[in-house]
mmCIF file of C-alpha atoms in Angstrom:
data_model
loop_
_atom_site.group_PDB
_atom_site.id
_atom_site.type_symbol
_atom_site.label_atom_id
_atom_site.label_comp_id
_atom_site.label_asym_id
_atom_site.label_seq_id
_atom_site.Cartn_x
_atom_site.Cartn_y
_atom_site.Cartn_z
ATOM 1 C CA MET A 1 29.380 107.048 112.576
ATOM 2 C CA LEU A 2 27.656 104.057 114.120
ATOM 3 C CA ILE A 3 23.900 104.424 114.744
ATOM 4 C CA MET A 4 21.546 102.155 116.754
ATOM 5 C CA GLU A 5 17.823 102.548 116.236
ATOM 6 C CA LEU A 6 15.461 100.970 118.705
ATOM 7 C CA SER A 7 11.848 101.123 117.510
ATOM 8 C CA LYS A 8 8.798 100.226 119.605
ATOM 9 C CA ILE A 9 10.524 97.474 121.597
ATOM 10 C CA ARG A 10 8.028 95.246 123.432
ATOM 11 C CA ILE A 11 9.009 92.262 125.573
ATOM 12 C CA SER A 12 6.885 89.945 127.742
ATOM 13 C CA TYR A 13 7.793 87.282 130.231
ATOM 14 C CA GLU A 14 5.229 84.788 131.543
ATOM 15 C CA ASN A 15 2.325 86.915 130.321
ATOM 16 C CA LYS A 16 3.785 90.020 131.959
ATOM 17 C CA GLU A 17 4.726 92.891 129.664
ATOM 18 C CA VAL A 18 8.106 94.180 130.875
ATOM 19 C CA LEU A 19 8.787 96.640 128.083
ATOM 20 C CA LYS A 20 5.749 98.098 126.295
ATOM 21 C CA ASP A 21 7.071 100.698 123.867
ATOM 22 C CA VAL A 22 10.726 101.757 124.011
ATOM 23 C CA SER A 23 12.322 103.661 121.129
ATOM 24 C CA ALA A 24 15.661 105.451 120.930
ATOM 25 C CA VAL A 25 18.317 106.570 118.472
ATOM 26 C CA LEU A 26 21.849 106.050 119.889
ATOM 27 C CA ARG A 27 25.119 107.185 118.346
ATOM 28 C CA GLY A 28 28.670 105.915 118.283
ATOM 29 C CA GLY A 29 31.282 107.419 120.576
ATOM 30 C CA GLN A 30 28.857 107.667 123.446
ATOM 31 C CA LEU A 31 28.354 105.927 126.789
ATOM 32 C CA ILE A 32 24.617 105.449 127.319
ATOM 33 C CA SER A 33 23.186 104.581 130.719
ATOM 34 C CA VAL A 34 19.848 102.816 131.209
ATOM 35 C CA ILE A 35 18.447 103.642 134.649
ATOM 36 C CA GLY A 36 15.233 102.904 136.525
ATOM 37 C CA SER A 37 13.933 100.952 139.513
ATOM 38 C CA ASN A 38 14.349 97.215 140.079
ATOM 39 C CA GLY A 39 12.341 95.083 137.598
ATOM 40 C CA VAL A 40 11.704 97.930 135.183
ATOM 41 C CA GLY A 41 13.440 96.203 132.255
ATOM 42 C CA LYS A 42 16.992 97.542 132.163
ATOM 43 C CA THR A 43 18.631 94.093 131.836
ATOM 44 C CA THR A 44 15.858 92.933 129.526
ATOM 45 C CA LEU A 45 16.518 95.828 127.119
ATOM 46 C CA ILE A 46 20.251 95.123 127.090
ATOM 47 C CA LYS A 47 19.641 91.393 126.484
ATOM 48 C CA ALA A 48 17.344 92.271 123.578
ATOM 49 C CA ILE A 49 20.100 94.351 121.991
ATOM 50 C CA ALA A 50 22.460 91.426 122.562
ATOM 51 C CA GLY A 51 20.100 89.074 120.784
ATOM 52 C CA LEU A 52 19.450 87.023 123.902
ATOM 53 C CA VAL A 53 15.683 87.512 124.302
ATOM 54 C CA LYS A 54 12.788 87.651 121.822
ATOM 55 C CA PHE A 55 11.143 90.995 121.322
ATOM 56 C CA GLN A 56 8.634 92.808 119.129
ATOM 57 C CA GLY A 57 9.686 95.896 117.288
ATOM 58 C CA SER A 58 13.045 96.410 115.613
ATOM 59 C CA ILE A 59 16.709 97.003 116.443
ATOM 60 C CA GLU A 60 18.942 98.259 113.669
ATOM 61 C CA ILE A 61 22.693 98.802 114.162
ATOM 62 C CA LYS A 62 24.493 100.230 111.197
ATOM 63 C CA MET A 63 26.950 102.749 109.951
ATOM 64 C CA GLU A 64 25.662 106.057 108.604
ATOM 65 C CA GLU A 65 26.465 104.800 105.129
ATOM 66 C CA GLY A 66 24.004 101.925 105.664
ATOM 67 C CA GLU A 67 26.375 99.040 106.333
ATOM 68 C CA ARG A 68 24.933 96.812 109.076
ATOM 69 C CA ILE A 69 27.193 95.322 111.726
ATOM 70 C CA SER A 70 27.174 91.612 112.544
ATOM 71 C CA SER A 71 26.299 90.043 115.889
ATOM 72 C CA LYS A 72 29.999 89.109 116.257
ATOM 73 C CA GLU A 73 30.702 92.811 116.733
ATOM 74 C CA ILE A 74 28.508 93.017 119.846
ATOM 75 C CA ALA A 75 29.992 92.118 123.271
ATOM 76 C CA TYR A 76 27.800 91.506 126.283
ATOM 77 C CA VAL A 77 29.009 91.438 129.904
ATOM 78 C CA PRO A 78 26.268 90.006 132.235
ATOM 79 C CA GLN A 79 25.767 91.059 135.848
ATOM 80 C CA ILE A 80 26.082 87.497 137.187
ATOM 81 C CA ILE A 81 29.182 85.606 136.056
ATOM 82 C CA PRO A 82 29.010 81.793 136.468
ATOM 83 C CA ALA A 83 32.180 79.987 137.593
ATOM 84 C CA PHE A 84 32.027 77.730 134.562
ATOM 85 C CA SER A 85 35.728 77.440 133.656
ATOM 86 C CA ASP A 86 39.056 76.302 135.047
ATOM 87 C CA LEU A 87 40.885 78.271 132.352
ATOM 88 C CA THR A 88 43.353 80.805 133.627
ATOM 89 C CA VAL A 89 42.477 84.524 133.622
ATOM 90 C CA PHE A 90 44.819 85.077 130.679
ATOM 91 C CA GLU A 91 43.182 82.238 128.698
ATOM 92 C CA MET A 92 39.705 83.532 129.485
ATOM 93 C CA VAL A 93 40.530 86.976 128.214
ATOM 94 C CA LEU A 94 42.250 85.535 125.132
ATOM 95 C CA LEU A 95 38.947 83.873 124.234
ATOM 96 C CA GLY A 96 37.728 87.343 123.376
ATOM 97 C CA ARG A 97 39.793 86.998 120.235
ATOM 98 C CA VAL A 98 38.311 83.632 119.347
ATOM 99 C CA LYS A 99 37.060 84.807 115.951
ATOM 100 C CA ASP A 100 40.693 85.537 114.985
ATOM 101 C CA LEU A 101 42.406 82.519 116.594
ATOM 102 C CA SER A 102 43.777 79.560 114.738
ATOM 103 C CA TRP A 103 46.133 76.711 115.718
ATOM 104 C CA LYS A 104 48.804 79.369 116.377
ATOM 105 C CA VAL A 105 48.155 82.377 118.625
ATOM 106 C CA GLU A 106 49.646 85.549 117.144
ATOM 107 C CA GLN A 107 51.890 87.704 119.313
ATOM 108 C CA ALA A 108 49.705 90.679 118.550
ATOM 109 C CA HIS A 109 46.779 88.928 120.250
ATOM 110 C CA LEU A 110 48.866 88.116 123.300
ATOM 111 C CA ASN A 111 49.986 91.732 123.456
ATOM 112 C CA GLU A 112 46.425 92.970 123.310
ATOM 113 C CA VAL A 113 45.387 90.662 126.151
ATOM 114 C CA THR A 114 48.370 91.883 128.244
ATOM 115 C CA LYS A 115 47.464 95.536 127.556
ATOM 116 C CA VAL A 116 43.841 95.107 128.673
ATOM 117 C CA LEU A 117 44.845 93.089 131.784
ATOM 118 C CA ASN A 118 47.224 95.877 132.773
ATOM 119 C CA GLU A 119 44.534 98.547 132.209
ATOM 120 C CA LEU A 120 42.172 96.657 134.529
ATOM 121 C CA GLU A 121 44.934 95.834 137.042
ATOM 122 C CA LEU A 122 44.396 92.127 136.507
ATOM 123 C CA MET A 123 47.909 91.105 135.398
ATOM 124 C CA ALA A 124 48.756 89.729 138.822
ATOM 125 C CA LEU A 125 45.840 87.291 138.441
ATOM 126 C CA SER A 126 46.694 86.229 134.885
ATOM 127 C CA CYS A 127 47.772 82.686 135.930
ATOM 128 C CA ARG A 128 44.948 82.189 138.457
ATOM 129 C CA SER A 129 42.037 79.864 137.698
ATOM 130 C CA PHE A 130 38.995 81.877 136.688
ATOM 131 C CA SER A 131 36.743 79.726 138.848
ATOM 132 C CA LYS A 132 38.699 80.651 141.988
ATOM 133 C CA LEU A 133 38.184 84.386 141.640
ATOM 134 C CA SER A 134 35.832 86.617 143.632
ATOM 135 C CA GLU A 135 32.654 87.827 141.944
ATOM 136 C CA GLY A 136 34.162 91.286 141.408
ATOM 137 C CA GLU A 137 37.331 89.829 139.881
ATOM 138 C CA LYS A 138 35.245 87.633 137.546
ATOM 139 C CA GLN A 139 33.282 90.697 136.410
ATOM 140 C CA LEU A 140 36.525 92.490 135.561
ATOM 141 C CA VAL A 141 37.861 89.431 133.653
ATOM 142 C CA ILE A 142 34.723 89.181 131.525
ATOM 143 C CA LEU A 143 34.911 92.908 130.835
ATOM 144 C CA ALA A 144 38.533 92.426 129.750
ATOM 145 C CA GLN A 145 37.430 89.572 127.483
ATOM 146 C CA ALA A 146 34.798 91.830 125.886
ATOM 147 C CA LEU A 147 37.263 94.705 125.339
ATOM 148 C CA VAL A 148 39.811 92.387 123.699
ATOM 149 C CA SER A 149 37.202 91.470 121.104
ATOM 150 C CA ASN A 150 37.131 95.165 119.959
ATOM 151 C CA PRO A 151 33.337 95.318 119.749
ATOM 152 C CA LYS A 152 31.409 98.044 117.965
ATOM 153 C CA VAL A 153 28.688 97.691 120.592
ATOM 154 C CA LEU A 154 29.634 97.049 124.237
ATOM 155 C CA LEU A 155 26.781 96.042 126.552
ATOM 156 C CA LEU A 156 27.408 96.119 130.296
ATOM 157 C CA ASP A 157 24.750 94.920 132.748
ATOM 158 C CA GLU A 158 25.390 96.605 136.085
ATOM 159 C CA PRO A 159 29.209 96.445 135.634
ATOM 160 C CA THR A 160 29.910 98.090 138.978
ATOM 161 C CA SER A 161 27.536 96.020 141.160
ATOM 162 C CA THR A 162 30.218 93.837 142.782
ATOM 163 C CA LEU A 163 33.083 96.363 142.680
ATOM 164 C CA ASP A 164 34.711 98.605 145.301
ATOM 165 C CA ILE A 165 34.676 102.356 144.607
ATOM 166 C CA ARG A 166 38.159 102.379 143.050
ATOM 167 C CA HIS A 167 37.242 99.671 140.542
ATOM 168 C CA GLN A 168 33.871 101.304 139.840
ATOM 169 C CA LEU A 169 35.637 104.435 138.680
ATOM 170 C CA GLN A 170 38.207 102.405 136.802
ATOM 171 C CA VAL A 171 35.598 100.386 134.854
ATOM 172 C CA LEU A 172 33.552 103.438 133.914
ATOM 173 C CA ASN A 173 36.678 105.398 132.950
ATOM 174 C CA ILE A 174 37.696 102.544 130.640
ATOM 175 C CA ALA A 175 34.188 102.106 129.153
ATOM 176 C CA GLN A 176 33.892 105.878 128.506
ATOM 177 C CA SER A 177 37.369 106.027 126.951
ATOM 178 C CA TYR A 178 36.682 102.970 124.802
ATOM 179 C CA SER A 179 33.569 104.571 123.297
ATOM 180 C CA LYS A 180 35.262 107.882 122.534
ATOM 181 C CA THR A 181 38.496 106.420 121.085
ATOM 182 C CA THR A 182 36.809 103.713 118.940
ATOM 183 C CA GLY A 183 33.491 105.263 118.069
ATOM 184 C CA ALA A 184 31.691 102.296 119.659
ATOM 185 C CA ILE A 185 28.320 102.429 121.360
ATOM 186 C CA THR A 186 28.547 101.461 125.030
ATOM 187 C CA ILE A 187 25.266 100.805 126.837
ATOM 188 C CA THR A 188 25.279 100.122 130.542
ATOM 189 C CA ALA A 189 22.585 99.492 133.142
ATOM 190 C CA LEU A 190 23.421 101.325 136.363
ATOM 191 C CA HIS A 191 21.823 101.732 139.769
ATOM 192 C CA ASP A 192 24.270 104.378 141.030
ATOM 193 C CA LEU A 193 22.626 107.510 139.613
ATOM 194 C CA ALA A 194 25.526 109.818 140.504
ATOM 195 C CA LEU A 195 27.955 107.634 138.531
ATOM 196 C CA ALA A 196 25.491 107.406 135.675
ATOM 197 C CA ALA A 197 25.201 111.206 135.582
ATOM 198 C CA ARG A 198 28.930 111.689 135.778
ATOM 199 C CA TYR A 199 29.945 109.280 133.021
ATOM 200 C CA SER A 200 27.028 109.193 130.582
ATOM 201 C CA ASP A 201 26.697 111.098 127.380
ATOM 202 C CA TYR A 202 23.057 110.019 127.104
ATOM 203 C CA MET A 203 20.614 108.473 129.530
ATOM 204 C CA ILE A 204 17.405 106.483 129.235
ATOM 205 C CA LEU A 205 15.085 106.508 132.274
ATOM 206 C CA LEU A 206 12.680 103.564 132.171
ATOM 207 C CA ASN A 207 9.395 103.548 134.074
ATOM 208 C CA GLY A 208 6.315 101.334 133.742
ATOM 209 C CA GLY A 209 7.511 99.704 130.528
ATOM 210 C CA TYR A 210 8.213 102.974 128.746
ATOM 211 C CA SER A 211 11.018 105.463 128.326
ATOM 212 C CA LEU A 212 10.017 108.149 130.798
ATOM 213 C CA LYS A 213 12.800 110.470 129.680
ATOM 214 C CA GLN A 214 15.875 110.391 127.410
ATOM 215 C CA GLY A 215 18.643 112.841 126.835
ATOM 216 C CA ASP A 216 21.761 114.268 128.387
ATOM 217 C CA PRO A 217 22.285 113.700 132.170
ATOM 218 C CA TYR A 218 21.185 117.249 133.118
ATOM 219 C CA SER A 219 17.769 116.737 131.525
ATOM 220 C CA VAL A 220 17.213 113.192 132.868
ATOM 221 C CA VAL A 221 18.553 113.567 136.437
ATOM 222 C CA ASP A 222 15.657 115.772 137.482
ATOM 223 C CA PRO A 223 14.129 115.501 140.965
ATOM 224 C CA ASP A 224 10.540 115.267 139.740
ATOM 225 C CA LEU A 225 11.365 112.628 137.122
ATOM 226 C CA LEU A 226 13.392 110.558 139.602
ATOM 227 C CA GLU A 227 10.619 110.720 142.154
ATOM 228 C CA LYS A 228 8.131 109.497 139.596
ATOM 229 C CA ALA A 229 10.374 106.616 138.561
ATOM 230 C CA TYR A 230 11.710 105.546 141.965
ATOM 231 C CA LYS A 231 8.875 106.687 144.320
ATOM 232 C CA VAL A 232 11.481 108.501 146.415
ATOM 233 C CA GLU A 233 11.906 112.203 146.981
ATOM 234 C CA VAL A 234 15.478 113.150 146.008
ATOM 235 C CA GLU A 235 17.670 116.179 146.172
ATOM 236 C CA VAL A 236 19.900 116.824 143.163
ATOM 237 C CA GLY A 237 22.895 119.099 143.555
ATOM 238 C CA LEU A 238 26.539 119.667 142.677
ATOM 239 C CA SER A 239 29.612 118.760 144.684
ATOM 240 C CA THR A 240 32.366 121.361 145.240
ATOM 241 C CA ARG A 241 34.122 119.858 142.226
ATOM 242 C CA GLY A 242 31.088 120.109 140.005
ATOM 243 C CA TYR A 243 29.910 116.498 140.063
ATOM 244 C CA THR A 244 26.200 115.708 140.269
ATOM 245 C CA THR A 245 25.054 114.514 143.693
ATOM 246 C CA ILE A 246 21.754 112.706 144.267
ATOM 247 C CA THR A 247 20.524 112.338 147.843
ATOM 248 C CA PRO A 248 17.444 110.225 148.709
ATOM 249 C CA ILE A 249 15.296 112.190 151.188
ATOM 250 C CA ARG A 250 12.179 110.141 151.910
ATOM 251 C CA LEU A 251 9.769 107.613 150.382
ATOM 252 C CA SER A 252 6.996 109.256 148.450
#
């Protein structure tokens, strides 16, 4: 089993300490959501795991037997996708296999790209220029690129932020399924607490630079904890189908 150990993570920007002391032990086969108010450090934590920002403390990602994984086995999907390329959608997704590509593209790689494009309902856009897509479409394409790379760690920064409700469910279904079928660790920053509670195996609630609470959704999605983190009184309940509902009541 894959294990990720975060130990005493501290990160500062421009003399401001964003994360002060965050530790966690995360396991393969799980979808982990990082939640918390704006500016609390969700994106910063994900970038630290991706190796994109400097931090104090340690991050170890290894198999139970002790074998460490390489940075090439980590895929990061940012929230904001720049329109930096005139490659087609198919070509952009194929770049996810860049570590395996040579002068000749193997049919197996083409088949894998086609499979992922179909799963994300992007095949109709496969010949379109990436730069001409909507923000939501770009986000889906970069997710497809990440999935094609078969990462052991999949990092998603607010993957549903530009998507309609159908595609929100689609993306989280795929992310959850990917973790369970491959044994990968998927970490996502989410603002939609109901979706986070529905899809997560484990949640980390950040507040004031620290981990206020970690654990399964039922222990984290607690009205008192959410009020402390978001400064909003909330009502937590269950829908008729058994899904967690979170209703903001008033500012506190």
